Amino acid sequence: MLALRFAAMQRALLLPCLVRLLFSCDLAAQPFQPWEFWSDVTALPRLPAGDQVLLHGSRCPSGCRFDRTSDGDTRFLRIDGEEQVLFEELGAGALVRIWMTAGQGVSEPLNPAIRIRIRLDGESTPRLDLSLPELFDGTHPPFAAPLVAHRLEASGGNVSSVVIPYRAGCRVSLVGAARERLWFQFTVHRLPDGRDVQTFTGTEDIGRWRALLANPGTDPWSSSGGSFLSGSLDIPAGASRALPMLAGPDLVSALLLDVPASARESTILTLRFDGETTAELPVAWFFALGKGGNSPTRSLLVGENESGSLYSYFPMPFFRSAQVTLRNGSPLALRVRYRLRSAGRIPSADSGLFGAVETRAAQTEPPNDVVFLDRRGQGKWVGLFAEFGTIGPPTEGRSVLEGDERVFVDDSPHPAHYGTGIEDFFSGGFYFDQGRFGLALHGAPYHFLNDAGEDVTAAYRLLLTDAVPFARSLRAGFENGPTGRLPMRFHATAYFYGRPDPALQHADAFDLSDAAGLARVGYAVAGDAVCLEVDSAFEAEPFVAVRQTVCSRTTGASRFRFRVAGRGTRFRLRRRFDAALGSPAADVIVNENFAGKFPPVAANPFRRFQEADLDVELPFGPGLTELRIRIVPHEEPSLGPFTEARWELWSGPALEALDSVEGGLARR
């Protein structure tokens, strides 16, 4: 029903769009790169097709307490001469976040004897070659503040938000780090093709991005036009009052409220866009304040400004109407001053509606992750404010912060993001050992012991250039402490954009253990293939054993076909495989057209099963009936054999399967 409503809203917009075409009609959804949210107030809510955002990091492969610090655990994809390769992508995309930390119990300066090298588009000469501290110390533009921060500024973490696009691959390696105890995370976009991508040179004009990050708490869209509605609401105890309703299509580009500090927990904010409630939570948690008191959040898009006003600058699109309502949950009458700005812009047709979800747990339930965002349909996750608390006393100090984030996208049992610790997710390090801090994209505004002696830490992060897209589902959560067994108090607000209709449909699949399925798709393999039953699990908690037939080979290609019909040219190919020894890269050929590459994967002999997705757009034309797929691995002996256990086809809305698997979304 929600999907039908959304489609009807877009159809209803066509006529007024034609009338306003000469002015500001954006419904045509002009091309843009998904990390370029700063380019326009309408950009952040857009949900571009075929974009994946993935995290490569130094996570522990076995689910152990501390992430990859043991002697002999190299933490690398492979060793290439004097270089330790951290990760490698082989298609188009962008490296949008680099985070690192080092130390023995406390954060320490990064070792200047280690160099970091970044190569783009298959080049032999590094595009970037710096000592590790130089990447974050602000002395080498464009790696300069506020796009980078070192451990004293980010409380234990070193982080870069410089966007590094590439058309045909990215490789990051270190020199001199073979025995270094170093933690790292790299966040990357993976795109279907690089037609519109301009490879990073270091001379790009990033003035707009830099200016936004330099002034958190000020209006980032002040030059984008629009008009304010201002006034005040007198709200009796227990009553609700609404701000003026806005008529669409348009965007809310600013919401500012003056709410007394004593009433922020009891005043409930409700957002309704196009008749649907997308947020309902206390203003203290919508504006990422929590119990901050004199240490409020002051991020780029949400928080409390210097004058004490609560602000949200998240662009909030709507196609028919927007309504903001406040409910006074206190026993006293309340007066609230407000400012509400409509942007005077028509949202792009591929925009999602803005929403916020509050999650509260007096005591979490190990060994399951505490989930703070669980969505169906399509969308993107763009921010989190969270408060983590121990339960006690006695407590284990701040060890709840050892929990890793795990983000599962589009019904895959393999996490697209698997972090190295809660403080690392918020771009700090070592339990924020340099104290409270606040930057435009991330911070830890308060830490205290409550009256019960329990340790309380709050942190925020905006995921903007690194917003996590999903085509049909997203489930994001944190591990309970270092091994998933430590219950904690948890209170969080997650910010997102979404639409109820999925952008991908499950079209077909086959397991290599299913003889009938293999015959149906015409599976054939050349070379030295060996097929065995494997008992292991995915990199998730709690540990769930999986038995799967896996075929491996060091030579030759495999072939199979999926039957399809329709005019669509977009699909996603999902591969399940065994990463016990790592996995070499592989070329994907579809109907004799090169379609893309699966990148190499580091070894995990403990949780062996993984999945990888490849989004493809090819000019097949109308009347397409069959995808003839050939998988050709690269020769990379250091990464073990190429393996495959299951293949799936996911199609865009215009591509329909003729031979779908019984049960649709049922997974083996």
Short mmCIF file of N, CA, C and O in Angstrom, two decimals, residues 86 98 100 114-118 126 128-132 135-136 172-175 186:
data_model
loop_
_atom_site.label_atom_id
_atom_site.label_comp_id
_atom_site.label_asym_id
_atom_site.label_seq_id
_atom_site.Cartn_x
_atom_site.Cartn_y
_atom_site.Cartn_z
N LEU A 86 46.40 -3.45 2.11
CA LEU A 86 45.29 -3.48 3.05
C LEU A 86 43.98 -3.85 2.37
O LEU A 86 43.18 -4.60 2.92
N ILE A 98 38.95 7.22 5.73
CA ILE A 98 40.09 6.44 6.21
C ILE A 98 40.20 6.70 7.70
O ILE A 98 40.25 7.85 8.14
N MET A 100 42.30 5.27 11.34
CA MET A 100 43.37 4.44 11.88
C MET A 100 43.64 4.83 13.33
O MET A 100 43.40 5.97 13.74
N ILE A 114 56.28 4.39 8.90
CA ILE A 114 55.35 3.67 8.02
C ILE A 114 54.84 4.64 6.97
O ILE A 114 54.49 5.79 7.27
N ARG A 115 54.79 4.18 5.74
CA ARG A 115 54.25 4.99 4.64
C ARG A 115 52.95 4.37 4.15
O ARG A 115 52.78 3.15 4.18
N ILE A 116 52.04 5.23 3.70
CA ILE A 116 50.80 4.77 3.07
C ILE A 116 50.85 5.16 1.60
O ILE A 116 51.22 6.28 1.25
N ARG A 117 50.48 4.21 0.74
CA ARG A 117 50.47 4.44 -0.69
C ARG A 117 49.10 4.09 -1.24
O ARG A 117 48.56 3.03 -0.93
N ILE A 118 48.57 4.98 -2.05
CA ILE A 118 47.27 4.77 -2.68
C ILE A 118 47.46 4.85 -4.19
O ILE A 118 47.94 5.86 -4.71
N PRO A 126 52.25 5.31 -7.24
CA PRO A 126 51.20 5.73 -6.30
C PRO A 126 50.72 7.15 -6.57
O PRO A 126 51.53 8.05 -6.85
N LEU A 128 49.26 8.70 -4.18
CA LEU A 128 49.53 9.28 -2.87
C LEU A 128 50.60 8.44 -2.19
O LEU A 128 50.51 7.21 -2.15
N ASP A 129 51.64 9.07 -1.66
CA ASP A 129 52.73 8.37 -0.97
C ASP A 129 53.21 9.27 0.15
O ASP A 129 53.98 10.21 -0.06
N LEU A 130 52.72 9.02 1.38
CA LEU A 130 53.01 9.87 2.54
C LEU A 130 53.39 8.99 3.72
O LEU A 130 53.02 7.81 3.78
N SER A 131 54.11 9.57 4.67
CA SER A 131 54.23 8.88 5.95
C SER A 131 52.85 8.85 6.60
O SER A 131 52.02 9.73 6.35
N LEU A 132 52.62 7.84 7.40
CA LEU A 132 51.27 7.66 7.95
C LEU A 132 50.79 8.88 8.74
O LEU A 132 49.65 9.33 8.56
N LEU A 135 49.27 11.83 6.64
CA LEU A 135 47.93 11.73 6.07
C LEU A 135 46.91 12.46 6.93
O LEU A 135 45.89 12.94 6.41
N PHE A 136 47.16 12.57 8.23
CA PHE A 136 46.16 13.09 9.16
C PHE A 136 46.58 14.38 9.87
O PHE A 136 45.76 14.96 10.60
N VAL A 172 45.21 0.27 -1.60
CA VAL A 172 45.86 0.94 -0.48
C VAL A 172 46.83 -0.03 0.17
O VAL A 172 46.46 -1.17 0.49
N SER A 173 48.06 0.41 0.34
CA SER A 173 49.08 -0.44 0.96
C SER A 173 49.93 0.38 1.92
O SER A 173 49.97 1.61 1.86
N LEU A 174 50.59 -0.33 2.81
CA LEU A 174 51.53 0.27 3.75
C LEU A 174 52.92 -0.28 3.48
O LEU A 174 53.08 -1.40 3.00
N VAL A 175 53.91 0.50 3.84
CA VAL A 175 55.30 0.07 3.80
C VAL A 175 55.86 0.20 5.21
O VAL A 175 55.76 1.26 5.83
N PHE A 186 38.52 1.40 6.06
CA PHE A 186 38.39 2.12 4.80
C PHE A 186 36.95 1.96 4.32
O PHE A 186 36.48 0.83 4.15
#
